[in-house]
Amino acid sequence: MASNKKLLVLPGDGIGPEVVGEVRRIVDWMDKRRHVSFDISEGLVGGAAIDAHGTPLTDETMADAMSVDAVLFGSIGGPKWEKLPFNSQPERGLLRLRKEMDLFANLRPAMVFDALADASSLKHELVAGLDIMILRELTGGVYFGEPRGIETLPSGERRGFNTQSYSESEIERVARVGFELAQKRNGKLCSVEKANVMESGVLWREVVTSIAKDYPDVSLSHMYADNCAMQIVRNPKQFDVIVTDNLFGDILSDCAAMLTGSLGMLPSASLGAEDPSTGRRMALYEPVHGSAPDIAGQGKANPLAEVLSFAMLLRYSFDMGEDADMIETAVGNVLGAGIRTADIAAPGQQAISTSEMGNALLKELDKLAA
Ligand code: NAD
């Protein structure tokens, strides 16, 4: 029977295919043990697509991405393609996907599994059990605003300039995603801007405040971005969902990511607009890390960021929160049992391979499903 859960898998380059391979094993497990099947197609992206087709993303793969319910992405890039002209680089494949799917909402959770709390640069008690979500607007703001450029003034001195700009509709659509996320989590949304010094921040605050009435079950607060940076390292557990613009989100999400200690543990999701007639939303899920050419092909990659990205896919594209919880619990239990890939192993602790981590997860899932 054909499944109504259409998934496009784009493993990409370097460790991408290795970590995506471990998710494919979980998908097979779900098929057998949970009787949940996906209609999966697989495509090439990045360097792999350049080698096969001379372009980092073919029109056919782009069309596939637009037609499925969710895209699971691995990672792209590597030294082999670094000398190509800028517009032919592997990264262009990912940028095209983000642009054409209009993925304006970037979700970056910062979760600290108890067993890894000592890997954080903050004290154990500040981060143990941390689970916050940074929602970053991804397609507007100062990175895209016009006018922009470098000009030469009459004095001969050069001036660089960019424009921070947000329309009401751009603010509203990402804020609504923030409220909806908070509804699915702990009911708290903190909106972050610099309304004290920026007009775009004043408008941001007004728009977010005006739509709060549609979400009476969410408690909304506002914070200036500089204070938020301080609070994230002072007392990160005070937050549930943070919604902010492209620039502040870029910085705050990296700051929050470091609370968790390792790049191999960080998932992300990028969402587009909801189609009002079908309720369907374009979505792409990917780990935060890159293709790690230094360890590619050696079975050393930590697959957990990709696995946790898949858990986000289940939660946000298919409303399968229970299955997502089960996968996240399996990850926590495996780590709790001291099972580690090299990137998260403490000094002297034995490190296992990518596929051994996959084996441990499947064993744990078996136990949880029993
Ligand atoms: P990277 O994230 O690939 O690697 C940084 C370091 O972290 C490396 O030492 C790597 O071995 C380690 N690491 C990363 N992921 C890991 C994992 N899952 N398990 C264990 N160790 C892991 O970043 P980089 O070295 O700056 O970039 C390498 C290539 O990846 C470049 O071509 C870059 O352009 C590309 N890149 C792609 C993406 C993407 O696909 N979205 C993101 C960032 C970088």
Coordinates of N, CA, C and O and ligand atoms in Angstrom, one line a residue, residues 15 19 73-79 82 91 94 98 263-264 286-295 300-303 305 341 343, ligand 1:
I15 N 30.5 12.8 5.3 CA 29.8 11.9 6.2 C 28.3 11.9 6.0 O 27.6 11.1 6.7
V19 N 25.8 9.1 7.9 CA 24.8 9.4 9.0 C 23.4 9.2 8.5 O 22.5 8.7 9.3
F73 N 18.0 15.9 4.8 CA 19.3 16.3 4.1 C 20.4 15.8 5.0 O 20.4 15.8 6.2
G74 N 21.5 15.4 4.3 CA 22.8 15.0 5.1 C 23.7 16.2 5.2 O 23.4 17.1 6.0
S75 N 24.7 16.3 4.4 CA 25.6 17.4 4.4 C 26.3 17.5 3.0 O 26.4 16.5 2.3
I76 N 26.9 18.7 2.7 CA 27.5 18.8 1.4 C 28.8 19.5 1.5 O 29.1 20.2 2.5
G77 N 29.6 19.3 0.4 CA 30.9 20.0 0.3 C 32.1 19.2 0.6 O 32.0 18.0 1.1
G78 N 33.3 19.7 0.3 CA 34.5 19.0 0.5 C 35.6 19.5 -0.3 O 35.3 20.3 -1.3
P79 N 36.9 19.2 0.0 CA 38.0 19.8 -0.7 C 38.0 19.5 -2.3 O 38.4 20.4 -3.0
E82 N 36.2 22.5 -3.9 CA 36.5 23.9 -3.4 C 36.9 24.9 -4.4 O 36.7 26.1 -4.3
E91 N 27.5 24.1 -2.1 CA 26.6 24.8 -1.2 C 25.5 25.4 -2.0 O 24.4 25.7 -1.5
L94 N 22.1 23.6 -1.7 CA 21.4 23.8 -0.5 C 20.7 25.2 -0.5 O 19.5 25.3 -0.2
R98 N 16.7 26.1 -0.2 CA 16.1 27.0 0.8 C 15.3 28.1 0.1 O 14.3 28.5 0.6
L263 N 29.1 19.5 18.1 CA 28.5 19.7 16.7 C 27.7 18.4 16.2 O 26.8 18.5 15.5
G264 N 28.2 17.2 16.6 CA 27.6 16.0 16.2 C 26.3 15.7 16.8 O 25.7 14.6 16.5
E286 N 18.0 19.0 8.7 CA 19.4 18.7 8.5 C 20.2 18.9 9.7 O 19.8 19.7 10.6
P287 N 21.3 18.1 9.9 CA 22.1 18.4 11.0 C 22.8 19.7 10.9 O 23.0 20.2 9.7
V288 N 23.3 20.3 12.0 CA 24.0 21.6 11.9 C 25.4 21.4 11.3 O 25.9 22.3 10.6
H289 N 26.0 20.3 11.5 CA 27.4 20.1 11.1 C 27.5 19.9 9.6 O 26.5 19.7 8.9
G290 N 28.7 20.1 9.1 CA 29.0 19.9 7.7 C 29.4 18.5 7.3 O 29.1 17.5 8.0
S291 N 30.2 18.4 6.2 CA 30.5 17.0 5.6 C 31.7 16.4 6.3 O 32.0 15.3 5.9
A292 N 32.3 17.1 7.2 CA 33.5 16.6 8.0 C 34.4 15.7 7.1 O 34.6 14.6 7.4
P293 N 35.1 16.3 6.1 CA 35.9 15.6 5.2 C 37.1 14.9 6.0 O 37.6 13.9 5.5
D294 N 37.5 15.5 7.1 CA 38.6 14.9 7.9 C 38.3 13.5 8.4 O 39.2 12.7 8.7
I295 N 37.0 13.1 8.6 CA 36.7 11.8 9.1 C 35.8 11.0 8.2 O 35.4 9.9 8.5
K300 N 33.6 7.0 11.6 CA 33.8 7.7 12.9 C 32.7 8.7 13.2 O 32.7 9.3 14.3
A301 N 31.9 9.0 12.2 CA 30.9 10.1 12.3 C 29.9 9.8 13.4 O 29.4 8.7 13.5
N302 N 29.5 10.8 14.1 CA 28.4 10.7 15.1 C 27.1 10.9 14.3 O 26.8 11.9 13.8
P303 N 26.2 9.8 14.3 CA 25.0 10.0 13.5 C 23.8 10.6 14.3 O 22.7 10.8 13.7
A305 N 23.1 13.7 15.4 CA 22.5 15.0 14.9 C 21.5 14.7 13.7 O 20.4 15.3 13.7
T341 N 30.4 8.0 20.3 CA 31.3 8.1 19.2 C 32.5 9.0 19.6 O 32.4 9.7 20.7
D343 N 33.7 11.9 18.9 CA 33.6 13.3 19.1 C 33.0 13.7 20.5 O 33.2 14.8 21.0
Ligands
NAD1 P1 32.2 20.4 9.7 O1 31.0 20.6 10.5 O2 32.1 19.5 8.5 O3 33.4 19.8 10.6 C1 33.9 20.6 11.8 C2 34.6 19.6 12.7 O4 33.6 18.8 13.4 C3 35.5 18.5 12.0 O5 36.6 18.2 12.8 C4 34.6 17.3 11.9 O6 35.3 16.1 11.9 C5 33.7 17.4 13.2 N1 32.4 16.9 13.0 C6 31.4 17.5 12.3 N2 30.3 16.7 12.3 C7 30.6 15.6 13.0 C8 29.9 14.4 13.3 N3 28.6 14.2 12.9 N4 30.6 13.5 14.0 C9 31.8 13.6 14.4 N5 32.5 14.8 14.2 C10 31.9 15.7 13.4 O7 32.7 21.9 9.3 P2 33.9 22.3 8.3 O8 35.1 21.4 8.6 O9 34.0 23.7 8.5 O10 33.4 22.1 6.8 C11 33.6 20.9 6.1 C12 32.8 21.0 4.8 O11 31.4 21.0 5.1 C13 33.1 22.2 4.0 O12 33.1 21.9 2.6 C14 31.9 23.1 4.3 O13 31.6 24.0 3.3 C15 30.8 22.1 4.5 N6 29.7 22.5 5.3 C16 28.4 22.0 4.9 C17 27.3 22.3 5.7 C18 26.0 21.8 5.2 O14 26.0 20.8 4.5 N7 24.9 22.3 5.7 C19 27.5 23.0 6.9 C20 28.7 23.4 7.3 C21 29.8 23.2 6.5

